[in-house]
PDB file of C-alpha atoms in Angstrom:
ATOM      1  CA  UNK A  27     -38.738  16.476 -47.452  1.00 95.00           C
ATOM      2  CA  UNK A  28     -38.085  18.107 -50.815  1.00 98.00           C
ATOM      3  CA  UNK A  29     -38.842  21.782 -51.437  1.00 98.00           C
ATOM      4  CA  UNK A  30     -38.940  23.504 -54.839  1.00 98.00           C
ATOM      5  CA  UNK A  31     -38.158  27.187 -55.352  1.00 98.00           C
ATOM      6  CA  UNK A  32     -38.309  29.742 -58.143  1.00 98.00           C
ATOM      7  CA  UNK A  33     -36.674  33.141 -57.672  1.00 96.00           C
ATOM      8  CA  UNK A  34     -33.722  31.955 -55.598  1.00 95.00           C
ATOM      9  CA  UNK A  35     -31.391  34.507 -57.191  1.00 91.00           C
ATOM     10  CA  UNK A  36     -33.428  37.423 -55.807  1.00 91.00           C
ATOM     11  CA  UNK A  37     -33.191  39.005 -52.364  1.00 91.00           C
ATOM     12  CA  UNK A  38     -36.295  37.379 -50.871  1.00 93.00           C
ATOM     13  CA  UNK A  39     -36.040  34.093 -52.746  1.00 94.00           C
ATOM     14  CA  UNK A  40     -32.370  33.865 -51.817  1.00 93.00           C
ATOM     15  CA  UNK A  41     -33.208  34.234 -48.134  1.00 94.00           C
ATOM     16  CA  UNK A  42     -35.947  31.602 -48.414  1.00 96.00           C
ATOM     17  CA  UNK A  43     -33.441  29.275 -50.079  1.00 97.00           C
ATOM     18  CA  UNK A  44     -30.907  29.745 -47.271  1.00 94.00           C
ATOM     19  CA  UNK A  45     -33.574  29.097 -44.636  1.00 95.00           C
ATOM     20  CA  UNK A  46     -34.804  25.967 -46.438  1.00 97.00           C
ATOM     21  CA  UNK A  47     -31.283  24.567 -46.713  1.00 96.00           C
ATOM     22  CA  UNK A  48     -30.767  25.115 -42.990  1.00 94.00           C
ATOM     23  CA  UNK A  49     -34.079  23.542 -41.930  1.00 95.00           C
ATOM     24  CA  UNK A  50     -33.626  20.117 -40.302  1.00 94.00           C
ATOM     25  CA  UNK A  51     -36.789  18.671 -41.888  1.00 96.00           C
ATOM     26  CA  UNK A  52     -35.736  19.643 -45.416  1.00 97.00           C
ATOM     27  CA  UNK A  53     -33.639  16.939 -47.046  1.00 97.00           C
ATOM     28  CA  UNK A  54     -33.303  18.593 -50.465  1.00 97.00           C
ATOM     29  CA  UNK A  55     -34.109  21.790 -52.329  1.00 98.00           C
ATOM     30  CA  UNK A  56     -34.499  22.055 -56.086  1.00 97.00           C
ATOM     31  CA  UNK A  57     -34.076  25.574 -57.462  1.00 97.00           C
ATOM     32  CA  UNK A  58     -35.364  26.282 -60.954  1.00 97.00           C
ATOM     33  CA  UNK A  59     -33.064  29.003 -62.292  1.00 96.00           C
ATOM     34  CA  UNK A  60     -32.131  30.841 -65.477  1.00 92.00           C
ATOM     35  CA  UNK A  61     -28.441  30.669 -64.629  1.00 88.00           C
ATOM     36  CA  UNK A  62     -26.235  29.074 -61.989  1.00 86.00           C
ATOM     37  CA  UNK A  63     -26.483  30.416 -58.456  1.00 88.00           C
ATOM     38  CA  UNK A  64     -23.515  31.873 -56.579  1.00 83.00           C
ATOM     39  CA  UNK A  65     -20.887  29.260 -55.571  1.00 83.00           C
ATOM     40  CA  UNK A  66     -21.375  29.857 -51.848  1.00 82.00           C
ATOM     41  CA  UNK A  67     -24.937  28.571 -52.252  1.00 86.00           C
ATOM     42  CA  UNK A  68     -24.745  26.256 -55.255  1.00 87.00           C
ATOM     43  CA  UNK A  69     -22.189  23.977 -53.573  1.00 88.00           C
ATOM     44  CA  UNK A  70     -24.561  23.125 -50.701  1.00 92.00           C
ATOM     45  CA  UNK A  71     -25.091  19.340 -50.538  1.00 94.00           C
ATOM     46  CA  UNK A  72     -28.885  19.693 -50.171  1.00 96.00           C
ATOM     47  CA  UNK A  73     -29.250  21.895 -53.258  1.00 96.00           C
ATOM     48  CA  UNK A  74     -29.911  20.899 -56.851  1.00 95.00           C
ATOM     49  CA  UNK A  75     -30.226  23.589 -59.512  1.00 95.00           C
ATOM     50  CA  UNK A  76     -32.225  23.014 -62.682  1.00 95.00           C
ATOM     51  CA  UNK A  77     -31.710  25.517 -65.488  1.00 94.00           C
ATOM     52  CA  UNK A  78     -35.006  26.547 -67.117  1.00 95.00           C
ATOM     53  CA  UNK A  79     -34.791  28.463 -70.378  1.00 93.00           C
ATOM     54  CA  UNK A  80     -38.484  29.345 -70.557  1.00 96.00           C
ATOM     55  CA  UNK A  81     -40.594  29.513 -67.389  1.00 97.00           C
ATOM     56  CA  UNK A  82     -43.772  29.333 -69.440  1.00 97.00           C
ATOM     57  CA  UNK A  83     -42.942  25.747 -70.422  1.00 97.00           C
ATOM     58  CA  UNK A  84     -43.008  22.972 -67.797  1.00 97.00           C
ATOM     59  CA  UNK A  85     -42.618  19.562 -69.452  1.00 96.00           C
ATOM     60  CA  UNK A  86     -44.424  16.665 -67.794  1.00 95.00           C
ATOM     61  CA  UNK A  87     -41.238  14.610 -67.463  1.00 96.00           C
ATOM     62  CA  UNK A  88     -39.560  17.434 -65.507  1.00 97.00           C
ATOM     63  CA  UNK A  89     -42.524  17.845 -63.182  1.00 97.00           C
ATOM     64  CA  UNK A  90     -42.979  14.099 -62.673  1.00 96.00           C
ATOM     65  CA  UNK A  91     -39.369  13.980 -61.487  1.00 96.00           C
ATOM     66  CA  UNK A  92     -40.242  16.505 -58.787  1.00 97.00           C
ATOM     67  CA  UNK A  93     -43.814  15.481 -58.007  1.00 95.00           C
ATOM     68  CA  UNK A  94     -42.561  14.030 -54.713  1.00 94.00           C
ATOM     69  CA  UNK A  95     -41.828  17.549 -53.450  1.00 97.00           C
ATOM     70  CA  UNK A  96     -43.850  18.904 -50.540  1.00 97.00           C
ATOM     71  CA  UNK A  97     -44.028  22.493 -51.745  1.00 98.00           C
ATOM     72  CA  UNK A  98     -43.038  25.221 -54.162  1.00 98.00           C
ATOM     73  CA  UNK A  99     -41.903  28.651 -52.993  1.00 98.00           C
ATOM     74  CA  UNK A 100     -42.556  31.017 -55.894  1.00 98.00           C
ATOM     75  CA  UNK A 101     -40.556  34.195 -55.265  1.00 97.00           C
ATOM     76  CA  UNK A 102     -40.122  35.441 -58.828  1.00 96.00           C
ATOM     77  CA  UNK A 103     -41.631  38.827 -59.573  1.00 91.00           C
ATOM     78  CA  UNK A 104     -41.073  42.366 -60.770  1.00 91.00           C
ATOM     79  CA  UNK A 105     -41.904  45.884 -59.597  1.00 88.00           C
ATOM     80  CA  UNK A 106     -42.786  47.043 -63.106  1.00 90.00           C
ATOM     81  CA  UNK A 107     -45.648  44.683 -63.912  1.00 87.00           C
ATOM     82  CA  UNK A 108     -44.402  42.010 -66.280  1.00 92.00           C
ATOM     83  CA  UNK A 109     -47.349  40.000 -67.556  1.00 94.00           C
ATOM     84  CA  UNK A 110     -45.010  37.065 -68.167  1.00 95.00           C
ATOM     85  CA  UNK A 111     -43.025  36.998 -64.904  1.00 95.00           C
ATOM     86  CA  UNK A 112     -45.815  38.186 -62.608  1.00 94.00           C
ATOM     87  CA  UNK A 113     -48.690  36.138 -64.012  1.00 96.00           C
ATOM     88  CA  UNK A 114     -48.068  33.783 -66.917  1.00 97.00           C
ATOM     89  CA  UNK A 115     -45.011  31.949 -65.538  1.00 98.00           C
ATOM     90  CA  UNK A 116     -46.457  31.009 -62.129  1.00 98.00           C
ATOM     91  CA  UNK A 117     -49.793  30.049 -63.700  1.00 97.00           C
ATOM     92  CA  UNK A 118     -48.018  27.824 -66.218  1.00 98.00           C
ATOM     93  CA  UNK A 119     -46.311  25.980 -63.370  1.00 98.00           C
ATOM     94  CA  UNK A 120     -49.547  25.681 -61.403  1.00 98.00           C
ATOM     95  CA  UNK A 121     -51.542  24.338 -64.327  1.00 97.00           C
ATOM     96  CA  UNK A 122     -48.965  21.767 -65.377  1.00 97.00           C
ATOM     97  CA  UNK A 123     -48.034  20.648 -61.859  1.00 98.00           C
ATOM     98  CA  UNK A 124     -51.699  20.204 -60.947  1.00 97.00           C
ATOM     99  CA  UNK A 125     -52.199  17.932 -63.955  1.00 96.00           C
ATOM    100  CA  UNK A 126     -49.160  15.832 -63.030  1.00 96.00           C
ATOM    101  CA  UNK A 127     -50.256  15.509 -59.393  1.00 95.00           C
ATOM    102  CA  UNK A 128     -53.812  14.542 -60.312  1.00 94.00           C
ATOM    103  CA  UNK A 129     -52.512  11.848 -62.669  1.00 91.00           C
ATOM    104  CA  UNK A 130     -50.778  10.077 -59.772  1.00 86.00           C
ATOM    105  CA  UNK A 131     -52.538   7.285 -57.855  1.00 80.00           C
ATOM    106  CA  UNK A 132     -54.703   8.685 -55.086  1.00 74.00           C
ATOM    107  CA  UNK A 133     -53.564   8.085 -51.549  1.00 72.00           C
ATOM    108  CA  UNK A 134     -52.859   9.715 -48.230  1.00 66.00           C
ATOM    109  CA  UNK A 135     -50.101  11.998 -49.517  1.00 81.00           C
ATOM    110  CA  UNK A 136     -50.434  15.563 -48.168  1.00 89.00           C
ATOM    111  CA  UNK A 137     -51.526  18.249 -50.573  1.00 94.00           C
ATOM    112  CA  UNK A 138     -48.823  20.059 -52.533  1.00 97.00           C
ATOM    113  CA  UNK A 139     -48.262  23.498 -50.989  1.00 98.00           C
ATOM    114  CA  UNK A 140     -47.777  26.475 -53.301  1.00 98.00           C
ATOM    115  CA  UNK A 141     -46.392  29.562 -51.565  1.00 98.00           C
ATOM    116  CA  UNK A 142     -46.875  32.692 -53.655  1.00 97.00           C
ATOM    117  CA  UNK A 143     -44.865  35.773 -52.712  1.00 96.00           C
ATOM    118  CA  UNK A 144     -47.187  38.726 -53.264  1.00 95.00           C
ATOM    119  CA  UNK A 145     -47.272  42.103 -51.510  1.00 88.00           C
ATOM    120  CA  UNK A 146     -49.209  44.248 -49.061  1.00 89.00           C
ATOM    121  CA  UNK A 147     -50.299  46.709 -51.738  1.00 84.00           C
ATOM    122  CA  UNK A 148     -51.380  44.132 -54.335  1.00 81.00           C
ATOM    123  CA  UNK A 149     -55.071  44.409 -55.194  1.00 81.00           C
ATOM    124  CA  UNK A 150     -57.323  41.712 -56.648  1.00 74.00           C
ATOM    125  CA  UNK A 151     -60.059  44.192 -57.631  1.00 76.00           C
ATOM    126  CA  UNK A 152     -59.273  44.980 -61.270  1.00 82.00           C
ATOM    127  CA  UNK A 153     -61.809  47.821 -61.476  1.00 75.00           C
ATOM    128  CA  UNK A 154     -60.550  49.879 -58.564  1.00 81.00           C
ATOM    129  CA  UNK A 155     -58.507  52.968 -59.411  1.00 83.00           C
ATOM    130  CA  UNK A 156     -55.035  52.824 -57.860  1.00 79.00           C
ATOM    131  CA  UNK A 157     -52.961  55.963 -57.481  1.00 82.00           C
ATOM    132  CA  UNK A 158     -49.494  54.393 -57.671  1.00 76.00           C
ATOM    133  CA  UNK A 159     -47.958  51.313 -59.302  1.00 76.00           C
ATOM    134  CA  UNK A 160     -51.366  50.372 -60.706  1.00 82.00           C
ATOM    135  CA  UNK A 161     -50.138  47.963 -63.379  1.00 88.00           C
ATOM    136  CA  UNK A 162     -47.934  45.689 -61.205  1.00 82.00           C
ATOM    137  CA  UNK A 163     -50.375  45.720 -58.300  1.00 87.00           C
ATOM    138  CA  UNK A 164     -53.276  44.624 -60.493  1.00 90.00           C
ATOM    139  CA  UNK A 165     -51.310  42.004 -62.435  1.00 90.00           C
ATOM    140  CA  UNK A 166     -50.196  40.422 -59.161  1.00 94.00           C
ATOM    141  CA  UNK A 167     -53.775  40.737 -57.958  1.00 92.00           C
ATOM    142  CA  UNK A 168     -54.876  38.581 -60.876  1.00 93.00           C
ATOM    143  CA  UNK A 169     -52.299  36.013 -59.800  1.00 95.00           C
ATOM    144  CA  UNK A 170     -53.606  36.065 -56.226  1.00 94.00           C
ATOM    145  CA  UNK A 171     -57.154  35.421 -57.455  1.00 96.00           C
ATOM    146  CA  UNK A 172     -56.139  32.557 -59.728  1.00 97.00           C
ATOM    147  CA  UNK A 173     -53.773  31.024 -57.150  1.00 97.00           C
ATOM    148  CA  UNK A 174     -56.531  30.916 -54.527  1.00 97.00           C
ATOM    149  CA  UNK A 175     -59.026  29.540 -57.065  1.00 97.00           C
ATOM    150  CA  UNK A 176     -56.645  26.682 -57.868  1.00 97.00           C
ATOM    151  CA  UNK A 177     -56.941  25.321 -54.340  1.00 96.00           C
ATOM    152  CA  UNK A 178     -60.729  25.563 -54.500  1.00 96.00           C
ATOM    153  CA  UNK A 179     -60.871  23.730 -57.835  1.00 96.00           C
ATOM    154  CA  UNK A 180     -58.199  21.110 -57.054  1.00 96.00           C
ATOM    155  CA  UNK A 181     -58.514  20.723 -53.296  1.00 94.00           C
ATOM    156  CA  UNK A 182     -57.499  17.051 -53.265  1.00 93.00           C
ATOM    157  CA  UNK A 183     -53.942  17.784 -54.403  1.00 95.00           C
ATOM    158  CA  UNK A 184     -53.333  21.509 -53.939  1.00 97.00           C
ATOM    159  CA  UNK A 185     -52.960  24.018 -51.100  1.00 97.00           C
ATOM    160  CA  UNK A 186     -52.336  27.710 -51.852  1.00 97.00           C
ATOM    161  CA  UNK A 187     -50.720  30.302 -49.617  1.00 97.00           C
ATOM    162  CA  UNK A 188     -50.475  33.964 -50.642  1.00 97.00           C
ATOM    163  CA  UNK A 189     -47.943  35.874 -48.545  1.00 96.00           C
ATOM    164  CA  UNK A 190     -48.376  39.665 -48.510  1.00 95.00           C
ATOM    165  CA  UNK A 191     -45.375  41.347 -46.875  1.00 92.00           C
ATOM    166  CA  UNK A 192     -45.026  45.088 -46.553  1.00 85.00           C
ATOM    167  CA  UNK A 193     -41.656  46.797 -46.932  1.00 81.00           C
ATOM    168  CA  UNK A 194     -38.963  44.138 -46.768  1.00 83.00           C
ATOM    169  CA  UNK A 195     -35.939  45.369 -44.846  1.00 81.00           C
ATOM    170  CA  UNK A 196     -32.558  43.789 -45.507  1.00 78.00           C
ATOM    171  CA  UNK A 197     -29.415  44.474 -43.478  1.00 55.00           C
ATOM    172  CA  UNK A 198     -29.549  48.102 -44.554  1.00 59.00           C
ATOM    173  CA  UNK A 199     -32.467  50.121 -45.885  1.00 54.00           C
ATOM    174  CA  UNK A 200     -31.751  50.679 -49.557  1.00 47.00           C
ATOM    175  CA  UNK A 201     -33.633  51.473 -52.701  1.00 50.00           C
ATOM    176  CA  UNK A 202     -34.815  54.531 -54.529  1.00 51.00           C
ATOM    177  CA  UNK A 203     -38.047  55.853 -55.893  1.00 53.00           C
ATOM    178  CA  UNK A 204     -41.432  54.660 -54.620  1.00 47.00           C
ATOM    179  CA  UNK A 205     -40.130  51.261 -53.457  1.00 49.00           C
ATOM    180  CA  UNK A 206     -37.399  52.866 -51.368  1.00 53.00           C
ATOM    181  CA  UNK A 207     -39.853  55.365 -49.913  1.00 53.00           C
ATOM    182  CA  UNK A 208     -42.350  52.666 -48.925  1.00 48.00           C
ATOM    183  CA  UNK A 209     -39.602  50.573 -47.342  1.00 50.00           C
ATOM    184  CA  UNK A 210     -38.318  53.520 -45.294  1.00 54.00           C
ATOM    185  CA  UNK A 211     -41.851  54.443 -44.154  1.00 51.00           C
ATOM    186  CA  UNK A 212     -42.655  50.878 -43.178  1.00 51.00           C
ATOM    187  CA  UNK A 213     -39.560  50.607 -41.005  1.00 54.00           C
ATOM    188  CA  UNK A 214     -40.863  53.488 -38.905  1.00 58.00           C
ATOM    189  CA  UNK A 215     -44.521  52.422 -38.858  1.00 58.00           C
ATOM    190  CA  UNK A 216     -44.054  48.927 -37.466  1.00 62.00           C
ATOM    191  CA  UNK A 217     -45.264  45.368 -37.929  1.00 67.00           C
ATOM    192  CA  UNK A 218     -48.294  46.220 -40.047  1.00 75.00           C
ATOM    193  CA  UNK A 219     -45.990  47.669 -42.696  1.00 78.00           C
ATOM    194  CA  UNK A 220     -42.436  46.342 -42.346  1.00 83.00           C
ATOM    195  CA  UNK A 221     -40.731  42.988 -42.112  1.00 87.00           C
ATOM    196  CA  UNK A 222     -37.121  41.913 -41.846  1.00 88.00           C
ATOM    197  CA  UNK A 223     -35.977  39.648 -44.614  1.00 91.00           C
ATOM    198  CA  UNK A 224     -34.967  36.873 -42.200  1.00 91.00           C
ATOM    199  CA  UNK A 225     -38.483  36.904 -40.665  1.00 92.00           C
ATOM    200  CA  UNK A 226     -40.018  36.587 -44.130  1.00 94.00           C
ATOM    201  CA  UNK A 227     -37.626  33.817 -45.174  1.00 95.00           C
ATOM    202  CA  UNK A 228     -38.305  31.865 -41.982  1.00 96.00           C
ATOM    203  CA  UNK A 229     -42.064  32.170 -42.436  1.00 96.00           C
ATOM    204  CA  UNK A 230     -42.058  31.091 -46.085  1.00 97.00           C
ATOM    205  CA  UNK A 231     -39.914  28.089 -45.171  1.00 97.00           C
ATOM    206  CA  UNK A 232     -42.357  27.220 -42.379  1.00 97.00           C
ATOM    207  CA  UNK A 233     -45.246  27.279 -44.869  1.00 97.00           C
ATOM    208  CA  UNK A 234     -43.314  25.002 -47.205  1.00 97.00           C
ATOM    209  CA  UNK A 235     -42.538  22.521 -44.434  1.00 96.00           C
ATOM    210  CA  UNK A 236     -45.891  22.632 -42.637  1.00 93.00           C
ATOM    211  CA  UNK A 237     -48.128  25.707 -42.499  1.00 90.00           C
ATOM    212  CA  UNK A 238     -50.926  23.785 -40.823  1.00 89.00           C
ATOM    213  CA  UNK A 239     -53.702  26.088 -39.651  1.00 92.00           C
ATOM    214  CA  UNK A 240     -52.517  29.173 -41.520  1.00 94.00           C
ATOM    215  CA  UNK A 241     -54.946  31.212 -43.607  1.00 95.00           C
ATOM    216  CA  UNK A 242     -54.635  31.142 -47.377  1.00 96.00           C
ATOM    217  CA  UNK A 243     -53.978  34.901 -47.455  1.00 96.00           C
ATOM    218  CA  UNK A 244     -51.388  35.949 -44.891  1.00 95.00           C
ATOM    219  CA  UNK A 245     -50.827  39.598 -44.103  1.00 94.00           C
ATOM    220  CA  UNK A 246     -47.645  41.283 -42.932  1.00 93.00           C
ATOM    221  CA  UNK A 247     -48.324  41.392 -39.186  1.00 91.00           C
ATOM    222  CA  UNK A 248     -48.882  37.620 -38.991  1.00 95.00           C
ATOM    223  CA  UNK A 249     -45.729  36.960 -41.013  1.00 93.00           C
ATOM    224  CA  UNK A 250     -43.705  39.237 -38.729  1.00 92.00           C
ATOM    225  CA  UNK A 251     -44.937  37.716 -35.472  1.00 92.00           C
ATOM    226  CA  UNK A 252     -44.661  34.088 -36.543  1.00 94.00           C
ATOM    227  CA  UNK A 253     -41.360  34.752 -38.291  1.00 92.00           C
ATOM    228  CA  UNK A 254     -39.892  36.141 -35.088  1.00 91.00           C
ATOM    229  CA  UNK A 255     -41.114  33.126 -33.148  1.00 92.00           C
ATOM    230  CA  UNK A 256     -39.477  30.793 -35.671  1.00 93.00           C
ATOM    231  CA  UNK A 257     -36.159  32.655 -35.500  1.00 91.00           C
ATOM    232  CA  UNK A 258     -36.221  32.488 -31.699  1.00 91.00           C
ATOM    233  CA  UNK A 259     -36.843  28.743 -31.896  1.00 88.00           C
ATOM    234  CA  UNK A 260     -33.840  28.408 -34.195  1.00 87.00           C
ATOM    235  CA  UNK A 261     -31.630  30.149 -31.612  1.00 85.00           C
ATOM    236  CA  UNK A 262     -32.709  27.702 -28.908  1.00 85.00           C
ATOM    237  CA  UNK A 263     -31.924  24.588 -30.957  1.00 78.00           C
TER     238      UNK A 263
END
């Protein structure tokens, strides 16, 4: 099984990449990157890196080469609200990949799974007044709406998952400003607000490999609980 990933150089995308490479059902991972990944990852025999200069452009020949993939984990994003990175780039991939998939002969192939990393505080309602981080939360909300609509409009070839973690906790709690504050609060408040990065990486990998029966929008508590189950299963194997 081939998995695609964007955002592998970031904290969350990097963890998802590591988990995908370690998964026994994943035979290869293709990471679309701006620059080469760190040697300790890039030398993995399952990994192929493809340098993309402009994430708004997805040529058909590139996508046809990877149309045999089972899923895309899209973990690129910003905290500041970049219209390009947070909306235009993922939509460009979705639109072009959908066209390539629909041009293929119909058959019994499972639907392509698109896993969108979003966030607990992202809001789809563009008219609602938000008291903090309004711009990034609403831009990502637009992406959620359009990502979910893609499955509805192209159900024969496309399955969308929107993952909405709360504060993502790495090995140590770091970060300043509002993001650091939210992360620290969520660590205290529990599974409705916080998630360890390994739990999130395990869950996103699970969606890419299978995800059968999961809702299209997946909130933090579900990601935490299933992520922990998956990590426990890994320990037993």
